[in-house]
Coordinates of C-alpha atoms in Angstrom, one line a residue:
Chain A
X2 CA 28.3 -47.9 79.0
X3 CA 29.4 -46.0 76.3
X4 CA 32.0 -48.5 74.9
X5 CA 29.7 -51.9 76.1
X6 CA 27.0 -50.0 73.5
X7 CA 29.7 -49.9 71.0
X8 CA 31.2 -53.5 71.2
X9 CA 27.4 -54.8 70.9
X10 CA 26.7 -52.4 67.9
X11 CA 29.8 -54.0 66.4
X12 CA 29.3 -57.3 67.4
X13 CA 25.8 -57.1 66.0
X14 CA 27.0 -55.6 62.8
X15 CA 30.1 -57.9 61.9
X16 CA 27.8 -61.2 63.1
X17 CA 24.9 -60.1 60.7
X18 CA 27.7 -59.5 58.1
X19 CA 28.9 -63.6 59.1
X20 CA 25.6 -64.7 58.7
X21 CA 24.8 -62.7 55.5
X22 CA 28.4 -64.5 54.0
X23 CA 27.7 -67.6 55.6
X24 CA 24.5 -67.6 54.4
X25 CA 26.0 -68.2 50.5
X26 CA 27.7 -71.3 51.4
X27 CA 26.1 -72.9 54.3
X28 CA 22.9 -74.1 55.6
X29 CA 20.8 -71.2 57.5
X30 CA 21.4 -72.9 60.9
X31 CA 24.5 -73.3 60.8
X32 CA 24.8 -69.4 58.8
X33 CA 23.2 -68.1 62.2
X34 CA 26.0 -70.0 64.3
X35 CA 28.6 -68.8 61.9
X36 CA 27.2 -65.3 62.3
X37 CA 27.1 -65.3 66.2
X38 CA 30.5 -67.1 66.2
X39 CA 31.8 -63.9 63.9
X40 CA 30.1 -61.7 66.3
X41 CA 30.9 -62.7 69.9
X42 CA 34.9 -63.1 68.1
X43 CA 34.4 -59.2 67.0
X44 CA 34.6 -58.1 70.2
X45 CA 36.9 -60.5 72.1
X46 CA 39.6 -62.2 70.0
X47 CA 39.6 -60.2 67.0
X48 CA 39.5 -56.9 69.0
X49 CA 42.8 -55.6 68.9
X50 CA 43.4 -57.4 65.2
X51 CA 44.0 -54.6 62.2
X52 CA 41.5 -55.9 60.0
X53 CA 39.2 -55.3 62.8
X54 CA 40.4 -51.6 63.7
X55 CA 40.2 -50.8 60.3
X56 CA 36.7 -51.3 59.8
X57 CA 36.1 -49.6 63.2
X58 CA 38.0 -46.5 61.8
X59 CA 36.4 -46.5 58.8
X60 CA 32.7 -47.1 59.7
X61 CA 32.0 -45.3 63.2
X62 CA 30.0 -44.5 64.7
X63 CA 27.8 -46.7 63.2
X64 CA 24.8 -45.6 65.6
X65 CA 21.9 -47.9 66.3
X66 CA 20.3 -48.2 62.7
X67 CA 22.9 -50.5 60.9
X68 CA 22.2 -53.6 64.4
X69 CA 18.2 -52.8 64.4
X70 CA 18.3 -52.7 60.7
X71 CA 20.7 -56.1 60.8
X72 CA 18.4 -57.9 63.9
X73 CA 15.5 -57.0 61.5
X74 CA 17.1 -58.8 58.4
X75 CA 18.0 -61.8 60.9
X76 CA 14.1 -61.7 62.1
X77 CA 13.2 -61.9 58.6
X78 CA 15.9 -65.1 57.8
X79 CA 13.9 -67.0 60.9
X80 CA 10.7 -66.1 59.5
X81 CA 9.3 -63.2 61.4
X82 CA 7.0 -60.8 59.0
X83 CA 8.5 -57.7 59.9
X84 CA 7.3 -56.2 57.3
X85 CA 8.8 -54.0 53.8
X86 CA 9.5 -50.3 53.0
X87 CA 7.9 -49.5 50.0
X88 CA 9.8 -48.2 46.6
X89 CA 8.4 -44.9 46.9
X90 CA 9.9 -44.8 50.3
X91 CA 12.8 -46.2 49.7
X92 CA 13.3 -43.6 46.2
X93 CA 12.8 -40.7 49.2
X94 CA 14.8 -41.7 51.3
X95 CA 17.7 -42.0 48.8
X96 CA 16.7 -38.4 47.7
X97 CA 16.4 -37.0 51.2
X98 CA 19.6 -38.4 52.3
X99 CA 21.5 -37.0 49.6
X100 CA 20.2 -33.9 49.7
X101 CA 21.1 -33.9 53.3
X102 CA 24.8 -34.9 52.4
X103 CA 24.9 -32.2 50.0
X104 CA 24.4 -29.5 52.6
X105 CA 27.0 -30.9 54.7
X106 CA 29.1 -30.8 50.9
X107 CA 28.5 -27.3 50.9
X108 CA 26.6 -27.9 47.6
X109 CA 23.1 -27.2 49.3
X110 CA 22.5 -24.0 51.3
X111 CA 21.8 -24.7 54.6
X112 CA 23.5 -27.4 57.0
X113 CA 20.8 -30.2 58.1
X114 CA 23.4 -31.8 60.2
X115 CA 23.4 -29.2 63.1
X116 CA 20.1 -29.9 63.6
X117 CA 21.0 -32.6 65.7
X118 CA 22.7 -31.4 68.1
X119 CA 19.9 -29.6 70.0
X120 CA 17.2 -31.3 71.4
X121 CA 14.0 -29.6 70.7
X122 CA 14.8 -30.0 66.7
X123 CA 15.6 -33.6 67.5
X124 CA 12.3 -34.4 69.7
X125 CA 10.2 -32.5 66.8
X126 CA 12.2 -35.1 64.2
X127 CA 11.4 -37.9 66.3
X128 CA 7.8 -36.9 66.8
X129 CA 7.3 -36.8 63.1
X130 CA 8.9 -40.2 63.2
X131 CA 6.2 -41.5 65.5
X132 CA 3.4 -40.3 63.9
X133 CA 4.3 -41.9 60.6
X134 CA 5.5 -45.4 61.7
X135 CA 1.9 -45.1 63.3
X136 CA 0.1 -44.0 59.7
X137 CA 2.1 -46.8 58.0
X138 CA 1.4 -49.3 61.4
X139 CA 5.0 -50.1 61.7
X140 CA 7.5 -49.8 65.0
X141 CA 10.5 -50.3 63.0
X142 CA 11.0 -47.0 62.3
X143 CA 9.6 -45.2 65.5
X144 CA 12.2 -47.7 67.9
X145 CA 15.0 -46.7 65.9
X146 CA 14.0 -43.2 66.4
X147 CA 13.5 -43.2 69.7
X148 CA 16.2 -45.6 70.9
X149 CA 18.7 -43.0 69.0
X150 CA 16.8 -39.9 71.2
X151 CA 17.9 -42.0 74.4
X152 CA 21.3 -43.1 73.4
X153 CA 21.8 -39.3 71.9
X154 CA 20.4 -37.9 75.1
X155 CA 22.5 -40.6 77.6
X156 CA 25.8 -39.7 75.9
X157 CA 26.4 -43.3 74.4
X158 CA 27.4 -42.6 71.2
X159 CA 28.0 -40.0 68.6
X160 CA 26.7 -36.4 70.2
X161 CA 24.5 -35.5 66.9
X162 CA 21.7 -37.8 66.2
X163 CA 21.4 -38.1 63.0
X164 CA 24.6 -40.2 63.2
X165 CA 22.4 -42.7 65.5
X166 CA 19.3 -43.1 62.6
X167 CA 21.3 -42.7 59.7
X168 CA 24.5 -44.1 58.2
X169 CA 26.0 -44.0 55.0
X170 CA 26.7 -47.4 54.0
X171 CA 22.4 -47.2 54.0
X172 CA 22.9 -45.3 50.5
X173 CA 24.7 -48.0 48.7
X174 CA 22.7 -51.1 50.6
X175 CA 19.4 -49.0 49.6
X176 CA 20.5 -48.3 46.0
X177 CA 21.2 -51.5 45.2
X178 CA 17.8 -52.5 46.8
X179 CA 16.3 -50.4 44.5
X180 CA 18.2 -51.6 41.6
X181 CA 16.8 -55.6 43.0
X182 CA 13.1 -54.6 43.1
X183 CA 13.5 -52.4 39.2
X184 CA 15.6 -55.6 37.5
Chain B
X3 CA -0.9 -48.3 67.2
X4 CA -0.6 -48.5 70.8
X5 CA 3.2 -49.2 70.5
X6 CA 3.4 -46.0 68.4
X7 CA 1.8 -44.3 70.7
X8 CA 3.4 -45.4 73.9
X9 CA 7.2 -45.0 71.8
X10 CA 5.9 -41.1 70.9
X11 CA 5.1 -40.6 74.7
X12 CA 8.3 -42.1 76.0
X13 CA 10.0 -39.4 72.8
X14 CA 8.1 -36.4 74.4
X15 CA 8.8 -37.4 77.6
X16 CA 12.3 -37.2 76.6
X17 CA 12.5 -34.3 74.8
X18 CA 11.1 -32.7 77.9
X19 CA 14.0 -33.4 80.2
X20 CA 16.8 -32.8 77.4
X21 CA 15.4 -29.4 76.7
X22 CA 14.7 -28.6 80.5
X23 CA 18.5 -29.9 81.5
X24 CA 20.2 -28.2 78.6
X25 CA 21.9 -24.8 79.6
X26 CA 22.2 -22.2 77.1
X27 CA 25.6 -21.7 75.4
X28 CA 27.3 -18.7 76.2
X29 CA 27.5 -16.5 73.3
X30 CA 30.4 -14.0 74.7
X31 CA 34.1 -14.2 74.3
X32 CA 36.4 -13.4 76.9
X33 CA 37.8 -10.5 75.8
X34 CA 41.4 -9.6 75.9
X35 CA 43.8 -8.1 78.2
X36 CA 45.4 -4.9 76.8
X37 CA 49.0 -5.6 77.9
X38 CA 51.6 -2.3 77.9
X39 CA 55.1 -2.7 77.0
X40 CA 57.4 -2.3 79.3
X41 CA 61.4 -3.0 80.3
X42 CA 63.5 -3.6 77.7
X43 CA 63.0 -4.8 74.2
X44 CA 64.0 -8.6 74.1
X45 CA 64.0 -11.4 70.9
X46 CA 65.2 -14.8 71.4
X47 CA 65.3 -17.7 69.3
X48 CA 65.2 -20.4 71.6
X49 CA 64.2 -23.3 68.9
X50 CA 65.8 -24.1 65.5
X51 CA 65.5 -27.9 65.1
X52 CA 66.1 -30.0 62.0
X53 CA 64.7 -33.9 62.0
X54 CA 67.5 -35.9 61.6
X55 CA 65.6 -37.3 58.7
X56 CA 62.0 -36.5 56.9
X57 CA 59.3 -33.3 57.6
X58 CA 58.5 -31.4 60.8
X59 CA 55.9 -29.3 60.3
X60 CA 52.3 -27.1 61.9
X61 CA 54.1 -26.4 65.5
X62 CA 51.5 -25.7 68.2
X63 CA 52.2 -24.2 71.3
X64 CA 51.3 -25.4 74.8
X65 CA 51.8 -22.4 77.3
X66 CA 52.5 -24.0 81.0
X67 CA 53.1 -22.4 84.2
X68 CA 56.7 -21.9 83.9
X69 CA 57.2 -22.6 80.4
X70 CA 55.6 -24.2 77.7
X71 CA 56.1 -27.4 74.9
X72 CA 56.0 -27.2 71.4
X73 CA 54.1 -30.1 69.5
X74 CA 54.6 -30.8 65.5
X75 CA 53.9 -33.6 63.4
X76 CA 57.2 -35.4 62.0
X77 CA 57.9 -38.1 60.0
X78 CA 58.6 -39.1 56.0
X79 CA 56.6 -36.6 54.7
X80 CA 52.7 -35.0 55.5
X81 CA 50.3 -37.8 55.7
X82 CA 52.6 -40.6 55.6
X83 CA 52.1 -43.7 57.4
X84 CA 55.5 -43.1 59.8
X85 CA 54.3 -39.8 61.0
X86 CA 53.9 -39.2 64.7
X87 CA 53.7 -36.4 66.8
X88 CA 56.8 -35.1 68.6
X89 CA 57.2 -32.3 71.5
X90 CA 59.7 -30.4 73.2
X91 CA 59.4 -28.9 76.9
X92 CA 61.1 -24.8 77.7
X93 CA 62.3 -23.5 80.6
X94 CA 63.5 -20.1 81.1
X95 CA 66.2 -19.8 83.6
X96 CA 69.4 -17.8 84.4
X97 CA 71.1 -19.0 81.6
X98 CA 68.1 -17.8 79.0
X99 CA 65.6 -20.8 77.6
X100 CA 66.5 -24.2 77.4
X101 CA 64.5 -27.0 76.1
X102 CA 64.2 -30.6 76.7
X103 CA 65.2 -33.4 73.3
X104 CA 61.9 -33.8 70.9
X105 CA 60.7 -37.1 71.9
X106 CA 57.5 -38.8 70.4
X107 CA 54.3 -37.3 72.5
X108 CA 51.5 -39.2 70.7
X109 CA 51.9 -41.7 68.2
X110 CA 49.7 -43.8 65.7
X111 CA 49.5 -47.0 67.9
X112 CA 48.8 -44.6 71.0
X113 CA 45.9 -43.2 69.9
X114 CA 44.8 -46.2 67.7
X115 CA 44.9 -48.0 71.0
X116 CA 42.7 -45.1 73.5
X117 CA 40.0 -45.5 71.1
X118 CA 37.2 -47.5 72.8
X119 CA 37.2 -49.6 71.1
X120 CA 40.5 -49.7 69.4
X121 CA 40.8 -48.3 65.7
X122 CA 43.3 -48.2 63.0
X123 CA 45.3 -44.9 62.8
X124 CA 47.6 -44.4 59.6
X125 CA 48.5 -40.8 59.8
X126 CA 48.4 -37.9 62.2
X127 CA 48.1 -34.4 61.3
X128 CA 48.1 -30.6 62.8
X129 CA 47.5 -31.7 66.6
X130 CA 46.4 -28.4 69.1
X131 CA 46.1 -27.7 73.0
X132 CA 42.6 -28.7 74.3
X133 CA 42.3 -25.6 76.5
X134 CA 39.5 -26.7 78.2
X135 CA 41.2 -30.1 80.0
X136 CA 44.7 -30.6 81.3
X137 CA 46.9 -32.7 79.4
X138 CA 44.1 -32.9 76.6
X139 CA 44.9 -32.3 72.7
X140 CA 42.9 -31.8 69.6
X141 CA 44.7 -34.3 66.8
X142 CA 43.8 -34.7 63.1
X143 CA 43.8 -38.1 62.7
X144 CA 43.1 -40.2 60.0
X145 CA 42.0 -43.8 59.3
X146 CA 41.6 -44.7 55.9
X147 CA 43.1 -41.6 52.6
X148 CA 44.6 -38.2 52.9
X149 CA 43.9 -35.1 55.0
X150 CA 40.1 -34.9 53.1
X151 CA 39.5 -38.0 54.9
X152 CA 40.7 -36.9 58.5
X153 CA 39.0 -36.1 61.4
X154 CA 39.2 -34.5 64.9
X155 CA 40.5 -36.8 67.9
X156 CA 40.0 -35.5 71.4
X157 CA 42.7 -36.8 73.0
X158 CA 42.9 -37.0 77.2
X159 CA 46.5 -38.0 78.3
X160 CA 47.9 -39.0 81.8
X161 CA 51.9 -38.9 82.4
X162 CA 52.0 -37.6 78.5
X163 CA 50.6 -41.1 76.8
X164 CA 47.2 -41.3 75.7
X165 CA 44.3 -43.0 77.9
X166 CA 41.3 -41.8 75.9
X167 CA 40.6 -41.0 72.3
X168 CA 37.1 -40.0 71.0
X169 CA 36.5 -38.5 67.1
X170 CA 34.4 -35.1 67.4
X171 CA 31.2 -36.0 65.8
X172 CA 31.0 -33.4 63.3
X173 CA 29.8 -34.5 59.8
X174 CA 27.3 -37.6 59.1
X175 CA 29.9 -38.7 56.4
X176 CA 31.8 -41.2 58.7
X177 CA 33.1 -37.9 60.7
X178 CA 35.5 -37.3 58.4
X179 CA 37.3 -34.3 56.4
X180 CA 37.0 -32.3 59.5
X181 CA 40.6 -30.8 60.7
X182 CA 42.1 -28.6 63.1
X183 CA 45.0 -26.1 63.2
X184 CA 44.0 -22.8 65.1
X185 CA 44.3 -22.6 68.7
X186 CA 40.6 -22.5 70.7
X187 CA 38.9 -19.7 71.6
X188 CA 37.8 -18.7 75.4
X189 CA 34.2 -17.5 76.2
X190 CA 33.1 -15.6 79.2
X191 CA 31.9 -18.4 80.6
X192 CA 35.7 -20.5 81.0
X193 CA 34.6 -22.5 78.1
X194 CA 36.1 -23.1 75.0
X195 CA 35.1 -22.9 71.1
X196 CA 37.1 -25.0 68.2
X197 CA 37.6 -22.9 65.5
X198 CA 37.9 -26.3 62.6
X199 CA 37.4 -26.7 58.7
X200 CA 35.8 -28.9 56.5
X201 CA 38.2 -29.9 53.5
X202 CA 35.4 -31.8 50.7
X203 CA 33.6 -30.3 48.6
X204 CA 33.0 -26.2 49.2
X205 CA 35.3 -26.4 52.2
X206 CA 34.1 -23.9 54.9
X207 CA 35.4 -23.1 58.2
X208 CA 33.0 -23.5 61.6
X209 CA 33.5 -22.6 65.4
X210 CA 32.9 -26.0 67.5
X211 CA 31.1 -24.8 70.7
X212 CA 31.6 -27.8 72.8
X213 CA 30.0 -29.6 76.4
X214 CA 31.9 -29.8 79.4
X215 CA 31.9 -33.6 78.8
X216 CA 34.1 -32.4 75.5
X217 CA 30.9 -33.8 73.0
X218 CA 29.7 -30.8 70.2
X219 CA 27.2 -29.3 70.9
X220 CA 26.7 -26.9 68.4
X221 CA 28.5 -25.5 65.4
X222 CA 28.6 -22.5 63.4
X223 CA 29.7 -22.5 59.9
X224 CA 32.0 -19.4 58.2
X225 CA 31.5 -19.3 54.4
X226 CA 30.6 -17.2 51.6
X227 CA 30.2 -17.6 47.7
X228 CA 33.0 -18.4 45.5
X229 CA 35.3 -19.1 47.9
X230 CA 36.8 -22.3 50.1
X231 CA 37.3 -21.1 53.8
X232 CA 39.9 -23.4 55.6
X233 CA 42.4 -23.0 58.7
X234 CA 40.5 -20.5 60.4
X235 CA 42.6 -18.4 62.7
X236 CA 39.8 -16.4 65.2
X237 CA 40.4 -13.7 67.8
X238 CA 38.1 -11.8 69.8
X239 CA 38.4 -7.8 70.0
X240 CA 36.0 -7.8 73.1
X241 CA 33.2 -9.7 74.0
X242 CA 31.1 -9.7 71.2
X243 CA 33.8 -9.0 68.3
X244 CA 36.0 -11.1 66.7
X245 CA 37.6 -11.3 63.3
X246 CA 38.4 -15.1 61.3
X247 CA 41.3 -15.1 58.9
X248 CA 41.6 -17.8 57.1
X249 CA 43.0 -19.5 54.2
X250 CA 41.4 -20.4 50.6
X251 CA 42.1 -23.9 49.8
X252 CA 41.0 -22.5 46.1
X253 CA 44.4 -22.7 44.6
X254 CA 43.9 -20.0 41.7
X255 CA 43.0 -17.6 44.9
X256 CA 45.7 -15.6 46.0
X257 CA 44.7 -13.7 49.3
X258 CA 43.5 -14.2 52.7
X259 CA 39.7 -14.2 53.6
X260 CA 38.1 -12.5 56.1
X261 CA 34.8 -13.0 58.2
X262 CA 33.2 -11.0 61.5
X263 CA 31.1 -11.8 64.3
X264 CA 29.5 -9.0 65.7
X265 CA 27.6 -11.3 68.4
X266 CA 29.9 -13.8 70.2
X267 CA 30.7 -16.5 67.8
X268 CA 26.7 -16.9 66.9
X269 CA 26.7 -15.5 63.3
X270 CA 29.5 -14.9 60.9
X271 CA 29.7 -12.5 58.0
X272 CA 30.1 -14.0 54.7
X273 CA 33.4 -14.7 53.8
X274 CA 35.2 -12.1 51.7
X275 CA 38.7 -11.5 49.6
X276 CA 41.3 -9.3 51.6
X277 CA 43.5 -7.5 50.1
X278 CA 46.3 -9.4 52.1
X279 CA 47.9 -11.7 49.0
X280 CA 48.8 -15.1 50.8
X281 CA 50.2 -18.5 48.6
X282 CA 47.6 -20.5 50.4
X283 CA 49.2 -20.3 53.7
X284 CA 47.6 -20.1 57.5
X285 CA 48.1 -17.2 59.6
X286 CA 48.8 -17.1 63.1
X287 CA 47.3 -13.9 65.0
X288 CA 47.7 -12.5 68.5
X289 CA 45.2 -10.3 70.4
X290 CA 47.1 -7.1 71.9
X291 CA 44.5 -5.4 73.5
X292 CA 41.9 -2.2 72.5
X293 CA 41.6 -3.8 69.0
X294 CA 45.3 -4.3 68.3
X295 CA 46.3 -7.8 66.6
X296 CA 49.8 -9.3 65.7
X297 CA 49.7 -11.3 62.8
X298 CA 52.3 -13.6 61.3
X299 CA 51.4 -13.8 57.7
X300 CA 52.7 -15.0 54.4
X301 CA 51.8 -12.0 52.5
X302 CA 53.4 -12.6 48.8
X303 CA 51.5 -14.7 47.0
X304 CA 54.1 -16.3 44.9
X305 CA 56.7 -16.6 47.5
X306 CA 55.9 -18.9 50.7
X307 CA 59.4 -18.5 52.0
X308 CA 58.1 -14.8 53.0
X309 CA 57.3 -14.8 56.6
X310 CA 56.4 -11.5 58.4
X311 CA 55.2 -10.4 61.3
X312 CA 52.3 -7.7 60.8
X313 CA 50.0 -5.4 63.4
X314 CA 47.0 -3.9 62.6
X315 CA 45.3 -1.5 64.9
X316 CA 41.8 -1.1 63.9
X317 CA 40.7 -4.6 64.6
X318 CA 42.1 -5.9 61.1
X319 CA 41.1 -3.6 58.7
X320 CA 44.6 -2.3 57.9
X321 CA 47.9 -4.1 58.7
X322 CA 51.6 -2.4 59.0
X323 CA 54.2 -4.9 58.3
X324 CA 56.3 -4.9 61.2
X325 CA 59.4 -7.0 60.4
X326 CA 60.3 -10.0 57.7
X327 CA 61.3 -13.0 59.5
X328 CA 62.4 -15.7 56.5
X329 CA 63.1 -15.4 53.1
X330 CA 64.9 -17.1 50.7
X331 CA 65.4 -20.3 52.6
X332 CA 62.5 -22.4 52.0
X333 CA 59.2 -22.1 52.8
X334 CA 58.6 -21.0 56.4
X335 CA 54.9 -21.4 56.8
X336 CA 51.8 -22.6 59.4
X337 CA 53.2 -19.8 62.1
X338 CA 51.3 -20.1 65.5
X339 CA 51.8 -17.4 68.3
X340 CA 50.9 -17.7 72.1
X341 CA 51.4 -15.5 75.0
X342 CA 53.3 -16.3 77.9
X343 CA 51.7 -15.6 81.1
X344 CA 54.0 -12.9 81.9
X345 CA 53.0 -11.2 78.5
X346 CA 56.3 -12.5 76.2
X347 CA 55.2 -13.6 73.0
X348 CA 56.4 -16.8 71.6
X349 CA 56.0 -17.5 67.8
X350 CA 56.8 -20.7 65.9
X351 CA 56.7 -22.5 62.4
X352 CA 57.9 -24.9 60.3
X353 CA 61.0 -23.3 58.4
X354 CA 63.3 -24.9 55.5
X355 CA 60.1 -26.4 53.6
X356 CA 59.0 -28.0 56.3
X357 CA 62.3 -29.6 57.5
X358 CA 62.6 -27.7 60.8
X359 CA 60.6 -26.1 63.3
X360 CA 61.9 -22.7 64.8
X361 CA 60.7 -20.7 67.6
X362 CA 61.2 -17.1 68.8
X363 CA 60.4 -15.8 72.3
X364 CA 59.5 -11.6 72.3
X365 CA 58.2 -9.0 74.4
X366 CA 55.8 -6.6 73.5
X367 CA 58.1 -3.6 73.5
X368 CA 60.3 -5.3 70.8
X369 CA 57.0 -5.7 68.8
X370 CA 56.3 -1.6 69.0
X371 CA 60.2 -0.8 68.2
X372 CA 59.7 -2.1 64.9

């Protein structure tokens, strides 16, 4: 189970990342048969290929957040109102995520990270999750959260679970969000 | 709302069974076995092995049942893209120990390939016995950079070649700059703590307490102000003791660090200056027993081709030098010692700057004729 859940995290990362690229040169339809094309490939032919091991080395785990977050971006693409994160919450984000990096630096006292390993500090996290995808009326945030508790808890994946909601090619992607919505 | 809701049941619901499944971590070393010297005193070297080309360097020893191997990393030079990880195999018999030709035990491609799915592996680094599993290893591997970019590979092997790799999940930056080098620690319970490092930033040691399953399931971190803990070398005094010597990756520092644990591994002391000068070299150390400990130490700052053997016995407050292995022939550094099940001592390192790998095989009374 564990490496099924990783082939489709991958193939859902690397089509997105086709149909993001194809998207620049090609119609949408044909963008989204690219993308799937680059996806189902991922995991079959270009398994065993270096450029594709590299990336694996370098990115994993790549938890559940980067495919929800792509299948969300692909939703939006077709149409779908999934709705937007705010500035404000984006600006906290980038500031809460950094400040969590710096503990694991060493820079901040404290170490954030170990946190999730343990459960009840990861249910209380996921509970505060819940309760504010429910004040802002969105389930993006609370499916993430709790699909990470149950791949966390199942063993299908990384064994902390902040490496399931969080990753850190968000940082950059949400930066230069940021820097879109300020320009 | 009602989707929010039902998720936030389905979370609590959850979070009730992980909690209620969980068993506790046992916070108690297993304490070691005084061992008294008897017959007579005895020092062999039974390894003194030059590449026929490049580095070998950070031995670690695997004790066996009748024997043990010796791993190092070899290849070019540290952290270059030909470097693989080699072993030998010894064999006491009548005619004293023997040991099998170094042959390639894990390589790049190997353990590239056990991932699941497959990754790209450009360098190994120090590589340790997984206590815990038969066959299993601890290897620094690394993907992408140098040794700040590395991270922990649990290895499981059948008929010596790798069948499953998995990176300990130990930072949220990718995984990485986590390394090992220090054997593991055994807890009262038959399981086994990773004593590992961090190397970004203010590097800081931590003790990995690991799952059955080999996943992390909790770590504790040894640091203190002003300094950069790495290469933590732990040993218990009894149940609820144990002393961390470790390196400082601070390059203007030169002395060992020191940290305690007065309660099983669960909280550390803050890391402190010995007085033991070291050029920013490991230690290996060696429980003996009603606080003794053996130590093989660079202790001259300036001279890494200084290799001694030390004991303290007062838990590692004060340390008699025992005996001066190497000097003046290179650096002889990254020293790792392991007992034999019938009490010898066998100590090895990388000798000649890191262009040979020696071994010794001791008893205990050699150790108290010095």
């Amino acid at each position: 189970m564990k490496s099924l859940v990783a082939s489709v995290t991958i193939a859902i990362v690397t089509g997105w990342l086709g149909l993001v690229l194809g998207r620049l040169i090609l119609p949408l339809p044909l963008a989204i048969i690219a993308g799937i094309a680059l996806g189902v490939l991922s995991v079959t032919w270009l398994r065993h290929g270096l450029a594709l091991k590299s990336c694996t080395g370098l990115m994993e785990p790549m938890g559940i957040v980067l495919p929800v977050l792509a299948l969300r971006h692909v939703a939006q693409l077709l149409g779908f109102d999934t709705g937007m994160f705010a500035t404000a919450e984006l600006v906290l984000f980038v500031l809460a995520y950094m400040a969590f990096l710096a503990t694991t630096f060493g820079y901040l006292r404290g170490d954030a990270y170990r946190l999730g390993y343990a459960p009840l500090p990861v249910g209380i996290m996921v509970l505060g999750v819940c309760v504010y995808g429910a004040m802002r009326e969105d389930i993006t945030l609370p499916l993430i959260a709790v699909l990470a508790q149950l791949f966390w808890i199942r063993g299908w994946g990384s064994s902390n679970w902040f490496d399931h909601v969080l990753h850190v090619a968000l940082l950059p992607l949400v930066i230069l969000q940021l820097g879109v919505r300020f320009m | 709302m009602l989707a929010q809701i039902a998720i936030g049941a389905l979370s609590l619901g959850m979070t009730l069974w992980a909690c209620l499944r969980q068993k506790p971590l046992c916070w108690k070393f297993f304490p070691p076995q005084p061992v008294q010297a008897t017959g007579a005193a005895m020092f062999h070297t039974v390894f003194d092995y030059v590449p026929t080309s490049g580095q070998a360097h950070s031995p670690a020893i695997i004790v066996k049942d009748h024997g043990f191997s010796l791993i190092w990393f070899e290849g070019a030079g540290e952290a270059q893209a030909d470097v693989d990880i080699l072993s030998a195999d010894f064999a006491s018999g009548d005619a004293g120990w023997q040991h099998s030709k170094p042959e390639p035990l894990l390589t790049r491609d190997t353990i590239g390939d056990a991932f699941n799915p497959a990754q790209r592996v450009t360098t190994l680094g120090n590589t340790i016995e997984n206590e815990a599993v038969s066959g299993g290893l601890y290897a620094t591997v690394v993907s992408l950079g140098g040794w700040a970019m590395a991270a922990i590979a649990d290895v499981r092997r059948q008929a010596r070649r790798p069948v499953t790799a998995d990176k300990l999940n130990l930072s949220p930056l990718l995984n990485r700059s986590h390394l090992v080098r220090s054997p593991m620690l055994a807890m009262a319970d038959g399981s086994f703590a990773l004593p590992a490092y961090f190397e970004m930033g203010q590097a800081y040691a931590v003790l990995v307490r690991l799952l059955e399953d080999g996943r992390v399931r909790d770590t504790r971190r040894i640091t203190g102000p002003g300094v950069k803990p790495i290469q933590p070398m732990i040993v218990a005094l009894d149940e609820r003791r144990a002393v961390a010597f470790m390196r400082n990756l601070d390059a203007a520092s030169k002395h060992l660090l020191i940290s305690r644990t007065p309660d099983g591994g669960h909280s550390w002391s803050a890391v402190q200056e010995t007085g033991i000068e070291n050029p920013g070299a490991p230690v290996a150390m060696l429980a003996l027993g009603d606080d003794r400990i053996l130590m093989a130490v660079n202790d001259d700052a300036s001279r890494g081709d200084i290799l001694r053997l030390t004991l303290s016995a007062d838990g590692g407050n004060k340390w008699r030098r025992l005996i001066t292995l190497e000097e003046g022939a290179g650096e002889a550094r990254y020293p790792m010692l392991k007992r034999l099940p019938d009490g010898r001592i066998i100590l090895a390192y990388s000798c000649a700057s890191k262009s040979g790998i020696r071994a010794h095989v001791f008893n205990e009374t050699w150790v108290m004729e010095q």
